[in-house]
Coordinates of C-alpha atoms in Angstrom, one line a residue:
X82 CA 0.1 -0.1 -0.1
X83 CA 1.2 3.5 -0.9
X84 CA 0.5 5.9 2.3
X85 CA 0.1 9.2 0.3
X86 CA -1.3 11.6 2.7
X87 CA -2.6 11.7 6.4
X88 CA -5.0 13.6 8.5
X89 CA -5.5 13.9 12.1
X90 CA -8.5 15.3 14.1
X91 CA -9.6 15.5 17.5
X92 CA -12.7 14.3 18.2
X93 CA -14.7 15.3 21.6
X94 CA -18.1 13.1 22.5
X95 CA -19.6 14.5 25.7
X96 CA -21.2 11.8 27.9
X97 CA -24.6 11.7 29.2
X98 CA -23.2 10.9 32.9
X99 CA -19.8 11.2 34.4
X100 CA -18.0 7.8 34.0
X101 CA -16.3 7.0 37.1
X102 CA -13.5 4.1 37.8
X103 CA -11.0 4.1 40.7
X104 CA -8.3 6.3 39.4
X105 CA -10.4 9.1 38.1
X106 CA -13.9 10.3 36.4
X107 CA -14.5 11.8 33.0
X108 CA -17.6 13.7 31.6
X109 CA -16.6 13.7 28.1
X110 CA -14.8 11.5 25.6
X111 CA -11.5 13.1 23.7
X112 CA -9.4 11.2 21.1
X113 CA -7.5 11.4 18.1
X114 CA -8.9 10.1 14.8
X115 CA -6.4 9.1 12.4
X116 CA -7.0 9.2 8.6
X117 CA -4.8 7.5 6.1
X118 CA -5.2 7.9 2.1
X119 CA -3.8 5.8 -0.7
X120 CA -4.1 8.3 -3.5
X121 CA -6.5 5.7 -5.0
X122 CA -9.6 6.7 -3.5
X123 CA -9.6 4.4 0.0
X124 CA -8.8 5.7 3.2
X125 CA -8.2 4.1 6.5
X126 CA -9.2 5.1 9.9
X127 CA -7.9 4.7 13.5
X128 CA -8.3 6.0 17.0
X129 CA -5.8 7.2 19.6
X130 CA -7.9 7.2 22.8
X131 CA -5.7 8.1 25.9
X132 CA -7.2 10.1 28.7
X133 CA -6.7 13.7 29.2
X134 CA -4.7 12.9 32.1
X135 CA -2.4 9.8 33.2
X136 CA -4.6 8.1 35.7
X137 CA -4.9 4.9 33.1
X138 CA -1.9 4.7 31.6
X139 CA 1.3 7.1 31.4
X140 CA 0.3 8.5 28.2
X141 CA -1.8 11.5 27.8
X142 CA -4.2 13.0 24.7
X143 CA -1.4 15.5 24.6
X144 CA 1.4 13.3 24.5
X145 CA -0.1 11.4 22.0
X146 CA -1.1 14.1 19.7
X147 CA 2.6 15.8 19.9
X148 CA 4.1 12.2 18.9
X149 CA 1.9 11.4 16.3
X150 CA 2.0 14.7 14.6
X151 CA 5.6 15.3 15.0
X152 CA 7.2 11.9 14.4
X153 CA 4.7 9.0 13.7
X154 CA 2.8 10.5 10.6
X155 CA 6.0 11.7 9.1
X156 CA 7.5 8.6 9.3
X157 CA 4.8 6.7 7.0
X158 CA 3.7 9.6 4.6
X159 CA 7.1 10.4 4.0
X160 CA 7.3 14.2 4.4
X161 CA 5.6 15.5 1.2
X162 CA 7.6 13.3 -1.0
X163 CA 4.9 11.2 -2.6
X164 CA 4.1 9.1 0.3
X165 CA 5.6 5.6 1.2
X166 CA 5.0 2.3 0.1
X167 CA 4.6 -0.5 2.7
X168 CA 3.7 -4.4 1.9
X169 CA 1.5 -4.7 5.0
X170 CA 0.0 -3.2 8.2
X171 CA 2.7 -5.3 9.6
X172 CA 5.6 -3.2 8.0
X173 CA 4.0 0.1 9.2
X174 CA 3.8 -1.1 12.6
X175 CA 7.4 -1.6 12.3
X176 CA 8.1 1.8 10.9
X177 CA 6.1 3.0 14.1
X178 CA 8.2 1.2 16.6
X179 CA 11.7 2.0 15.3
X180 CA 13.6 4.0 18.3
X181 CA 10.0 4.3 20.1
X182 CA 10.0 3.1 23.5
X183 CA 6.0 2.8 25.0
X184 CA 3.3 5.2 23.8
X185 CA 1.3 2.5 22.6
X186 CA -1.9 4.6 22.0
X187 CA -0.2 7.0 19.9
X188 CA 1.1 4.3 17.8
X189 CA -2.4 2.4 17.8
X190 CA -4.0 5.4 16.1
X191 CA -1.7 5.1 13.2
X192 CA -1.4 1.4 13.0
X193 CA -4.9 0.6 13.2
X194 CA -5.6 3.2 10.5
X195 CA -2.9 1.1 8.2
X196 CA -5.1 -1.7 9.4
X197 CA -8.5 -0.2 8.1
X198 CA -6.7 1.0 4.7
X199 CA -5.5 -2.5 3.7
X200 CA -9.3 -3.6 4.2
X201 CA -10.6 -1.0 2.0
X202 CA -8.5 -1.4 -0.9
X203 CA -8.9 -5.2 -0.4
X204 CA -13.3 -4.7 -0.1
X205 CA -13.1 -6.9 3.4
X206 CA -13.1 -6.1 7.2
X207 CA -10.9 -5.8 9.9
X208 CA -12.1 -9.2 11.2
X209 CA -11.6 -11.0 8.2
X210 CA -8.0 -9.9 8.0
X211 CA -7.4 -10.8 11.3
X212 CA -8.8 -14.4 11.0
X213 CA -6.5 -14.5 7.5
X214 CA -3.2 -13.6 9.8
X215 CA -4.1 -16.0 12.6
X216 CA -6.0 -18.8 10.6
X217 CA -8.9 -18.4 12.5
X218 CA -12.2 -17.7 10.8
X219 CA -14.0 -15.1 12.6
X220 CA -17.4 -15.5 14.1
X221 CA -20.2 -13.5 12.2
X222 CA -22.1 -12.4 15.9
X223 CA -20.7 -11.7 19.3
X224 CA -22.0 -11.0 22.7
X225 CA -21.5 -7.5 23.9
X226 CA -21.1 -6.7 27.5
X227 CA -21.6 -3.8 29.3
X228 CA -19.0 -1.8 31.7
X229 CA -20.7 0.1 34.4
X230 CA -18.5 3.0 36.2
X231 CA -19.2 3.9 40.1
X232 CA -22.4 6.1 40.4
X233 CA -21.7 9.6 40.8
X234 CA -24.1 9.7 43.8
X235 CA -22.1 6.9 45.4
X236 CA -25.7 5.4 46.0
X237 CA -26.3 1.3 45.7
X238 CA -29.8 2.0 44.6
X239 CA -28.5 3.7 41.4
X240 CA -26.2 0.9 40.7
X241 CA -29.1 -1.5 40.9
X242 CA -31.0 0.6 38.6
X243 CA -28.2 1.0 36.2
X244 CA -27.7 -2.9 36.0
X245 CA -31.4 -3.4 35.4
X246 CA -31.5 -0.9 32.6
X247 CA -28.2 -2.6 30.8
X248 CA -29.9 -5.9 31.1
X249 CA -33.2 -4.4 29.4
X250 CA -30.9 -3.2 26.7
X251 CA -29.9 -6.6 25.8
X252 CA -26.2 -6.8 27.0
X253 CA -25.1 -10.4 27.6
X254 CA -22.6 -9.7 30.6
X255 CA -22.5 -7.1 33.3
X256 CA -19.1 -5.7 34.7
X257 CA -19.1 -2.9 37.4
X258 CA -16.1 -0.9 38.6
X259 CA -15.0 -1.6 42.0
X260 CA -12.5 0.2 44.3
X261 CA -11.6 -0.1 48.4
X262 CA -14.9 0.4 50.0
X263 CA -16.7 0.0 47.1
X264 CA -16.9 -3.7 46.4
X265 CA -18.7 -6.3 48.7
X266 CA -21.9 -3.9 48.5
X267 CA -21.4 -3.1 45.1
X268 CA -21.5 -6.5 44.1
X269 CA -24.9 -7.3 45.7
X270 CA -26.3 -4.1 44.5
X271 CA -25.4 -5.3 40.9
X272 CA -27.0 -8.9 41.7
X273 CA -30.1 -7.1 42.6
X274 CA -30.4 -5.4 39.6
X275 CA -29.6 -8.7 37.6
X276 CA -33.0 -9.9 39.2
X277 CA -31.6 -13.7 39.5
X278 CA -30.2 -13.3 35.7
X279 CA -27.8 -16.1 35.2
X280 CA -25.8 -14.2 33.0
X281 CA -21.9 -13.5 33.8
X282 CA -21.2 -10.7 36.5
X283 CA -17.6 -9.4 36.9
X284 CA -15.8 -6.4 38.4
X285 CA -13.0 -4.1 37.2
X286 CA -10.5 -2.5 40.1
X287 CA -8.4 -0.6 37.5
X288 CA -5.4 -1.5 39.9
X289 CA -7.1 0.2 43.0
X290 CA -6.1 -2.8 45.6
X291 CA -2.9 -3.9 47.0
X292 CA -2.2 -7.2 48.3
X293 CA -2.4 -8.0 51.2
X294 CA -3.2 -4.9 52.6
X295 CA -6.9 -5.1 50.9
X296 CA -7.0 -8.9 51.7
X297 CA -10.4 -8.9 53.1
X298 CA -11.9 -6.8 50.2
X299 CA -10.6 -9.3 47.9
X300 CA -11.5 -12.5 49.8
X301 CA -15.3 -11.0 49.8
X302 CA -15.2 -10.5 46.0
X303 CA -13.6 -14.3 45.6
X304 CA -16.7 -15.3 47.5
X305 CA -19.2 -13.2 45.4
X306 CA -19.6 -16.3 42.6
X307 CA -18.0 -13.6 40.0
X308 CA -16.8 -14.9 36.3
X309 CA -13.5 -13.0 37.2
X310 CA -11.9 -10.1 39.0
X311 CA -10.3 -7.9 36.5
X312 CA -6.9 -5.9 37.6
X313 CA -7.2 -5.9 41.2
X314 CA -3.8 -4.6 41.5
X315 CA -1.7 -2.1 40.1
X316 CA -0.3 -2.9 36.4
X317 CA 3.3 -3.1 37.5
X318 CA 2.2 -5.8 39.7
X319 CA 2.7 -8.8 37.4
X320 CA 4.2 -11.1 40.1
X321 CA 1.4 -9.7 42.5
X322 CA -1.0 -10.9 39.9
X323 CA 0.5 -14.3 40.0
X324 CA 0.3 -14.7 43.4
X325 CA -3.2 -13.3 43.9
X326 CA -4.4 -15.6 41.4
X327 CA -3.2 -18.7 43.2
X328 CA -4.6 -17.5 46.4
X329 CA -8.3 -16.8 45.4
X330 CA -10.4 -19.2 43.7
X331 CA -12.1 -16.7 41.4
X332 CA -9.9 -16.3 38.0
X333 CA -8.0 -13.1 38.0
X334 CA -8.1 -11.0 34.6
X335 CA -5.1 -9.1 33.5
X336 CA -5.8 -5.7 31.6
X337 CA -3.6 -2.7 32.3
X338 CA -0.7 -5.2 33.5
X339 CA -0.9 -6.9 29.7
X340 CA 0.9 -4.1 27.7
X341 CA 2.7 -6.5 25.2
X342 CA 3.6 -9.6 24.1
X343 CA 6.6 -9.4 26.2
X344 CA 4.3 -9.3 29.1
X345 CA 2.4 -12.0 28.3
X346 CA 5.3 -14.5 27.5
X347 CA 6.5 -13.6 31.3
X348 CA 2.6 -14.5 32.1
X349 CA 3.1 -18.0 30.6
X350 CA 6.6 -18.5 32.1
X351 CA 5.3 -17.5 35.9
X352 CA 2.2 -19.7 34.9
X353 CA 0.1 -16.6 35.6
X354 CA -3.8 -15.8 35.1
X355 CA -5.4 -17.0 32.2
X356 CA -7.9 -14.6 31.8
X357 CA -6.6 -11.9 29.5
X358 CA -8.5 -8.3 28.4
X359 CA -7.0 -7.5 25.1
X360 CA -7.2 -3.7 24.4
X361 CA -5.8 -2.8 20.8
X362 CA -4.9 0.5 21.7
X363 CA -3.2 -0.5 25.1
X364 CA -1.1 -2.8 23.4
X365 CA 0.0 -0.6 20.5
X366 CA -2.3 -1.9 17.5
X367 CA -3.4 -5.1 15.8
X368 CA -0.1 -6.3 15.2
X369 CA 0.6 -6.7 18.9
X370 CA -2.8 -8.2 19.5
X371 CA -1.8 -11.3 16.7
X372 CA 1.3 -11.7 18.6
X373 CA -0.5 -11.8 21.7
X374 CA -3.0 -14.0 20.4
X375 CA -0.5 -16.6 19.7
X376 CA 0.8 -16.6 23.0
X377 CA -2.6 -17.0 24.4
X378 CA -3.3 -19.9 22.0
X379 CA -0.5 -22.0 23.1
X380 CA -0.8 -21.0 26.8
X381 CA -4.6 -21.8 26.9
X382 CA -5.7 -18.3 27.8
X383 CA -9.2 -17.1 27.2
X384 CA -9.2 -13.6 25.8
X385 CA -12.3 -10.8 25.6
X386 CA -11.9 -7.7 23.8
X387 CA -12.1 -4.5 25.9
X388 CA -12.6 -0.9 25.0
X389 CA -10.9 2.4 26.5
X390 CA -14.5 3.6 25.7
X391 CA -13.4 5.1 22.4
X392 CA -15.9 5.8 19.6
X393 CA -17.2 3.4 16.9
X394 CA -14.1 4.3 14.9
X395 CA -11.8 2.6 17.1
X396 CA -14.1 0.1 18.5
X397 CA -14.3 -1.4 15.1
X398 CA -10.8 -3.1 15.4
X399 CA -11.9 -4.4 19.0
X400 CA -14.9 -5.9 17.5
X401 CA -12.7 -7.3 14.9
X402 CA -10.6 -8.9 17.7
X403 CA -14.0 -10.0 19.7
X404 CA -15.0 -12.0 16.6
X405 CA -11.8 -14.3 16.9
X406 CA -12.3 -17.9 18.3
X407 CA -10.2 -17.5 21.6
X408 CA -12.1 -14.6 22.8
X409 CA -14.5 -16.4 24.8

């Protein structure tokens, strides 16, 4: 593919209500939109969705914009010399990685646009491309779950109502955000909202707990009949998650910790958790997703695809991943 020119936009989506997790709250969702053109009428769209403040990752919207505009896009467009040619999106990924440490969200915005450009040129979709690369034909449809933040009013009754509304909307799984002091009773309130439904219930701490300092809270969650407990400890606590996974009966799910295929290999070496949340933008794009997927397949890890949440532009990449067979 030849990438002849690129466009960069900033998108702001106001939220109907604040989205609150253990690390912070947002009232609007801002992200960067990357559009790559091949000069033959085809365009590929990608999204870079870090937050304004670094409470989820080290990156911010401002740092991603600076790197994308000043470094990443000039590398693949060629500085106005008629564009650059690449054999595949994987080659674009390699160009974006050279001399760049981290900055996953910035790279993912450009890298996923390259995958979408290949899909547009071939008249197919991202799921089909991933299935082709991995030898894993995608499903035609997937079940979708909802992630519910901590209510702004901190009322359990509000959480119960939010869960009930989510099930009425047709979601097939419920995940609630938890934090120290907002866990055991929150799970009970969520159960009340589910009204006896057999659908899975999970919790996500976004790294808010410490082990063994919050052992009581984590033991309470372990006794709650959850499908898994997502990212209970801080992102850098890889060994801690391995130890916690052995101490609890409920599976531990890795999210922020799982930044790359290199980390995935360490999880395997340590015989760590086997439930992984694959967020395309958190790991740097779909090329890295493919590498992590192959490791998960060999290890027997079960996957699911999460969002930041980004807009529908970025979510198309997550939906493509979710259609893969290992995403259970």
